[in-house]
Coordinates of C-alpha atoms in Angstrom, one line a residue:
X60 CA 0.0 0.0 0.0
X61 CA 1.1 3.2 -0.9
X62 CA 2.4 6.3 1.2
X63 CA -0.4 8.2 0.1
X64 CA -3.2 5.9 0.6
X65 CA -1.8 5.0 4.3
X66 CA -1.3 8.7 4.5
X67 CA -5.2 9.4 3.9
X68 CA -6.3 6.5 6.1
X69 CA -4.2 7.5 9.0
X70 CA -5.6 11.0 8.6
X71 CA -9.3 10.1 8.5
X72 CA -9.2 8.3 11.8
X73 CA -6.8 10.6 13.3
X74 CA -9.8 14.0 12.5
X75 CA -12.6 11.3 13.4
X76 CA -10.8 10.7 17.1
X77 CA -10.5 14.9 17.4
X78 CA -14.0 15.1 16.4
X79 CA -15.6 12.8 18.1
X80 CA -13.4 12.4 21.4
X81 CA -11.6 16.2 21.4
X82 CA -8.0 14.3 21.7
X83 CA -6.3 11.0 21.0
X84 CA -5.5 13.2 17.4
X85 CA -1.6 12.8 18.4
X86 CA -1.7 9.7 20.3
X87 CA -2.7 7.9 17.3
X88 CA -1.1 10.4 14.4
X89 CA 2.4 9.5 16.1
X90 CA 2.3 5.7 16.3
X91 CA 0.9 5.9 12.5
X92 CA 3.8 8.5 11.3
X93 CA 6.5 6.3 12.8
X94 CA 5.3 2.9 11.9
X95 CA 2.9 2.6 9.1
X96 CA 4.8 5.7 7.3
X97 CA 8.1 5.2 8.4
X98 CA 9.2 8.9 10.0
X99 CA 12.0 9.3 12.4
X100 CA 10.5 9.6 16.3
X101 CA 11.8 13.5 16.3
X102 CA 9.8 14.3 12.7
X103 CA 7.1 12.1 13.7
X104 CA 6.4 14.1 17.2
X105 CA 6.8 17.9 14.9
X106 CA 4.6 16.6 12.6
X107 CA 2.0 14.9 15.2
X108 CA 1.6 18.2 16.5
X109 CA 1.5 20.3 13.2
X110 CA -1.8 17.8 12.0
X111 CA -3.5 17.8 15.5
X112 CA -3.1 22.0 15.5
X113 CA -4.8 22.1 12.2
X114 CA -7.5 19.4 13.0
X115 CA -8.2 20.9 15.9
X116 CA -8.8 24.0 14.9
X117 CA -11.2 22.9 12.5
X118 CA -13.2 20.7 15.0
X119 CA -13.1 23.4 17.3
X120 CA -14.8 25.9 15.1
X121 CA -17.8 23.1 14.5
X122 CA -17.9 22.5 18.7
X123 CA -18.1 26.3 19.3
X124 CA -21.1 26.7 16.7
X125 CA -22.5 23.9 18.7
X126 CA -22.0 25.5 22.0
X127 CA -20.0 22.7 23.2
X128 CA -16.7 25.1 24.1
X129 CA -16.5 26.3 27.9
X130 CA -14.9 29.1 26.7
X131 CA -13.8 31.1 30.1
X132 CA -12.8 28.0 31.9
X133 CA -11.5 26.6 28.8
X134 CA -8.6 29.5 28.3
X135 CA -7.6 29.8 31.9
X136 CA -7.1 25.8 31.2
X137 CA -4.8 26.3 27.9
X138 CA -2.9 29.6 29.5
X139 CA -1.7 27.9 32.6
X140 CA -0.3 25.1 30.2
X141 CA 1.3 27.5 27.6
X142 CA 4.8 28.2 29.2
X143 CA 5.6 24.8 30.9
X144 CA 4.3 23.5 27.0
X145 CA 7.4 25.5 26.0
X146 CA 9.7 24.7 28.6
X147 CA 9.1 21.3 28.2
X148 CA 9.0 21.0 24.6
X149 CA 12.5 22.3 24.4
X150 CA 14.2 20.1 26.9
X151 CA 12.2 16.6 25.2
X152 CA 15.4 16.9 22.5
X153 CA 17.9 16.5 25.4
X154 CA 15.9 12.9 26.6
X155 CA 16.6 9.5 25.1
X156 CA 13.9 8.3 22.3
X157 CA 12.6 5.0 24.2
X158 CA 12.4 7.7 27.6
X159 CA 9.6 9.4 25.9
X160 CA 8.5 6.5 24.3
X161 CA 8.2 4.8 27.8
X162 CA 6.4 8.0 29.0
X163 CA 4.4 8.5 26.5
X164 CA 2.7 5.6 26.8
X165 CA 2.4 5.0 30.7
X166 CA 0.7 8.8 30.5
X167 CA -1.7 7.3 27.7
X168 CA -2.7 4.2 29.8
X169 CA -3.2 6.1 33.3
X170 CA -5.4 8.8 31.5
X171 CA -7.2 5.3 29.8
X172 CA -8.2 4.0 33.8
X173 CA -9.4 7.9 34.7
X174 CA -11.8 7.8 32.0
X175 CA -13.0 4.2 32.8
X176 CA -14.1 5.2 36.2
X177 CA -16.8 6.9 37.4
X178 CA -16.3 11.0 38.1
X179 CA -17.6 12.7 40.7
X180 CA -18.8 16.3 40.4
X181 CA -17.3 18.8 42.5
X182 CA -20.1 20.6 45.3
X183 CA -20.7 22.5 47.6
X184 CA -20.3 26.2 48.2
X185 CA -16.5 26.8 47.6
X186 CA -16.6 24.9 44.2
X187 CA -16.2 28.0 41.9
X188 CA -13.0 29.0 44.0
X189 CA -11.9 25.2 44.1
X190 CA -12.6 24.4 40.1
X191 CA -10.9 27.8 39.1
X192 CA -7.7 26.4 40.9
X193 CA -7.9 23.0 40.1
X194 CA -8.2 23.8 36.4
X195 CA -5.2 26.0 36.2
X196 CA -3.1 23.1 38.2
X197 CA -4.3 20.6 35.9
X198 CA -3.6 22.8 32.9
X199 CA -0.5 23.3 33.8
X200 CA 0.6 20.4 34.7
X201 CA -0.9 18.9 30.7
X202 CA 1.2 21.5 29.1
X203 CA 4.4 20.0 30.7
X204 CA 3.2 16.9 29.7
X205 CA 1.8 17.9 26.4
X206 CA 5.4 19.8 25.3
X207 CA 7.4 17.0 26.5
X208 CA 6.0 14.4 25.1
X209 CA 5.2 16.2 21.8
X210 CA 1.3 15.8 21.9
X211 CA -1.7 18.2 21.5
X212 CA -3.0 16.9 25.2
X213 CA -6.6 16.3 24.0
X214 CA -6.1 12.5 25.9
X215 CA -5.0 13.8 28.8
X216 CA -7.4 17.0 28.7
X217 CA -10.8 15.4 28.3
X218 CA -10.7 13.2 31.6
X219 CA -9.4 16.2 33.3
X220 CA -12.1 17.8 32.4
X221 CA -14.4 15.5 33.0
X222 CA -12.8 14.7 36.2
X223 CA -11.9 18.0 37.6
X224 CA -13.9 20.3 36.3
X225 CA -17.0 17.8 36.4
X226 CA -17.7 18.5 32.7
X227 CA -20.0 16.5 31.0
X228 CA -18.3 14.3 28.1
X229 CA -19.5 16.8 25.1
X230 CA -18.8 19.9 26.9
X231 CA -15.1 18.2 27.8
X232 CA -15.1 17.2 24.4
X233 CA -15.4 20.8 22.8
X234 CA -13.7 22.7 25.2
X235 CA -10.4 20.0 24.7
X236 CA -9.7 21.1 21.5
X237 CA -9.6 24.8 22.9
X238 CA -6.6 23.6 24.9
X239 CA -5.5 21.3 22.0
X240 CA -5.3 23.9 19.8
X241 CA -2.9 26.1 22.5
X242 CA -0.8 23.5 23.4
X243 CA 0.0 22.0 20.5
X244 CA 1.2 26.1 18.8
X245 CA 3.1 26.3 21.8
X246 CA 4.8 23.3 21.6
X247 CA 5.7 23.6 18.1
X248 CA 7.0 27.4 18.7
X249 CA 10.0 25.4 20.7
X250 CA 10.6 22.8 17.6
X251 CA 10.7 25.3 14.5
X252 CA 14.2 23.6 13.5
X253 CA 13.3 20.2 13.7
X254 CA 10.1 21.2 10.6
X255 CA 13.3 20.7 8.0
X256 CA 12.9 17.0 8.3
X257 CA 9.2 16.6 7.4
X258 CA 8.0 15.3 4.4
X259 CA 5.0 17.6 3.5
X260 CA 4.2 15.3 0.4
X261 CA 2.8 13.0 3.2
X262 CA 1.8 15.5 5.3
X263 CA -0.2 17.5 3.4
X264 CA -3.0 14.8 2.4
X265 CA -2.4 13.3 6.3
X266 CA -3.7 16.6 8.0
X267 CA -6.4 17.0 5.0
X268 CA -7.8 13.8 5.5
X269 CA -8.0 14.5 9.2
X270 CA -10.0 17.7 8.7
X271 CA -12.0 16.3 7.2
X272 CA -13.0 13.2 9.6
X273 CA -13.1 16.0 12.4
X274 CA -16.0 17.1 10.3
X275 CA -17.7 13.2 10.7
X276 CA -16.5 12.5 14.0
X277 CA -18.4 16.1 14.9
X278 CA -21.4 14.7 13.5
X279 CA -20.9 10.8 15.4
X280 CA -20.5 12.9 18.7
X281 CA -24.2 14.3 18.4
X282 CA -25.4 11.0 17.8
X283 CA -23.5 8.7 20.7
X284 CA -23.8 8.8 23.9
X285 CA -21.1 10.7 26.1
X286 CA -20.6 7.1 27.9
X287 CA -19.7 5.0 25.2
X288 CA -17.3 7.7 23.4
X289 CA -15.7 7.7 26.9
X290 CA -15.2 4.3 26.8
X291 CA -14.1 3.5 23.5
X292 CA -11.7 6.6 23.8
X293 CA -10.0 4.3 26.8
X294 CA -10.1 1.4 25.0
X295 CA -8.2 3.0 22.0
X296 CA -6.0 4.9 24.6
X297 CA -5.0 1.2 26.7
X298 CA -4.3 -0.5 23.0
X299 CA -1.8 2.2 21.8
X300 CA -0.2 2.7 25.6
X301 CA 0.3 -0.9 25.7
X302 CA 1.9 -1.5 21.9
X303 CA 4.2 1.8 22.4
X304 CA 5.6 0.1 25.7
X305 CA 6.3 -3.0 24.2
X306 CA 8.2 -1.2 21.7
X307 CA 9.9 0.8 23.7
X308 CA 11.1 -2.1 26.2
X309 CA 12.4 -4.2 23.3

């Protein structure tokens, strides 16, 4: 199978994950760009986040006509993230590949076993005060681990969301792109000399394919249930974690 063809497959479920789920875009666009399509880890992270930044973009703009985006709560989650994003994204270069690797995926599988359990809403009178702070700790927090581990965050931003902000899954869904979309420019700010090595021949009809399955995975979103995307966002999140760690151990 050509480069293209895997290219435009890749793509389509890459936007359909965004859509649907607000993340996994990079936690799937990586594994693909390294082993279906054969880029270097270092490309494959630069270019991750250069498709997820235009996909989720797009999927953001259909979420906020929606009204899924929590827009206020939403930016004070993406600014808290924006510096460590950059501080982190410029010392990832200075790790060893299977480090990351490691990490990448033992971030991807704990985020999996938050979104299988249950979430509990936050009460009670101090909750505004306590969400407000919570949010900014967790945002944070997933731009450190979004810049370091050269992802948009949206797999590690929806259970937060859901779980810390007691969001409900299409809310988290929209208002994870928001933070996508931050994370993933600030991330790539810090990685502007490793764009040299990406092949835009692939890239270009990778990220088009994937704007274009945001668009259907928009339109799935309306018509499942919050519960079962949850779950078969873990389910996807566990299989890639696990294949990653085996990779990286071997």
């Amino acid at each position: 199978m050509s480069a293209l063809v895997l290219a435009l497959i890749a793509g389509a479920v890459v936007g359909l994950a965004l859509g649907a789920l607000g993340g996994g875009g990079s936690v799937l666009a990586v594994p693909a760009l390294i082993y279906l399509l054969g880029f270097t880890p270092a490309a494959a992270t630069t270019a991750g986040l250069i498709i997820v930044t235009a996909t989720s973009l797009t999927a953001l703009y259909a979420h906020a006509r929606a009204g899924n985006v929590r827009w206020k709560a939403g930016a004070l989650f993406a600014a808290a993230g924006l510096l460590p994003a950059a501080v982190a994204g410029a010392a990832a270069s200075r790790l060893p590949q299977p480090v990351l690797t490691a990490a990448f995926a033992a971030v991807a599988a704990l985020a999996a076993v938050k979104m299988l359990r249950p979430s509990r809403a936050v009460t009670g009178p101090a909750a505004g005060e306590a969400k407000q702070a919570k949010a900014a700790g967790a945002g944070a927090g997933l731009g450190a681990l979004a810049g370091l581990l050269g992802v948009g965050g949206g797999f590690l931003a929806v259970p937060a969301l859901i779980t810390v902000l007691a969001f409900e899954m299409q809310a988290a869904v929209g208002t994870s792109l928001l933070v996508i979309s931050a994370n993933s420019l600030a991330s790539l700010a810090t990685r502007g000399a490793t764009t040299a090595g990406i092949d835009w021949a692939v890239i270009g009809p990778f990220t088009g394919a994937a704007i274009l399955g945001a668009w259907d995975g928009k339109r799935l979103a309306a018509k499942v249930t919050g519960t079962l995307l949850q779950r078969t966002f873990a389910v996807v999140l566990l299989a890639v974690a696990a294949f990653m760690l085996i990779d990286a151990l071997t």
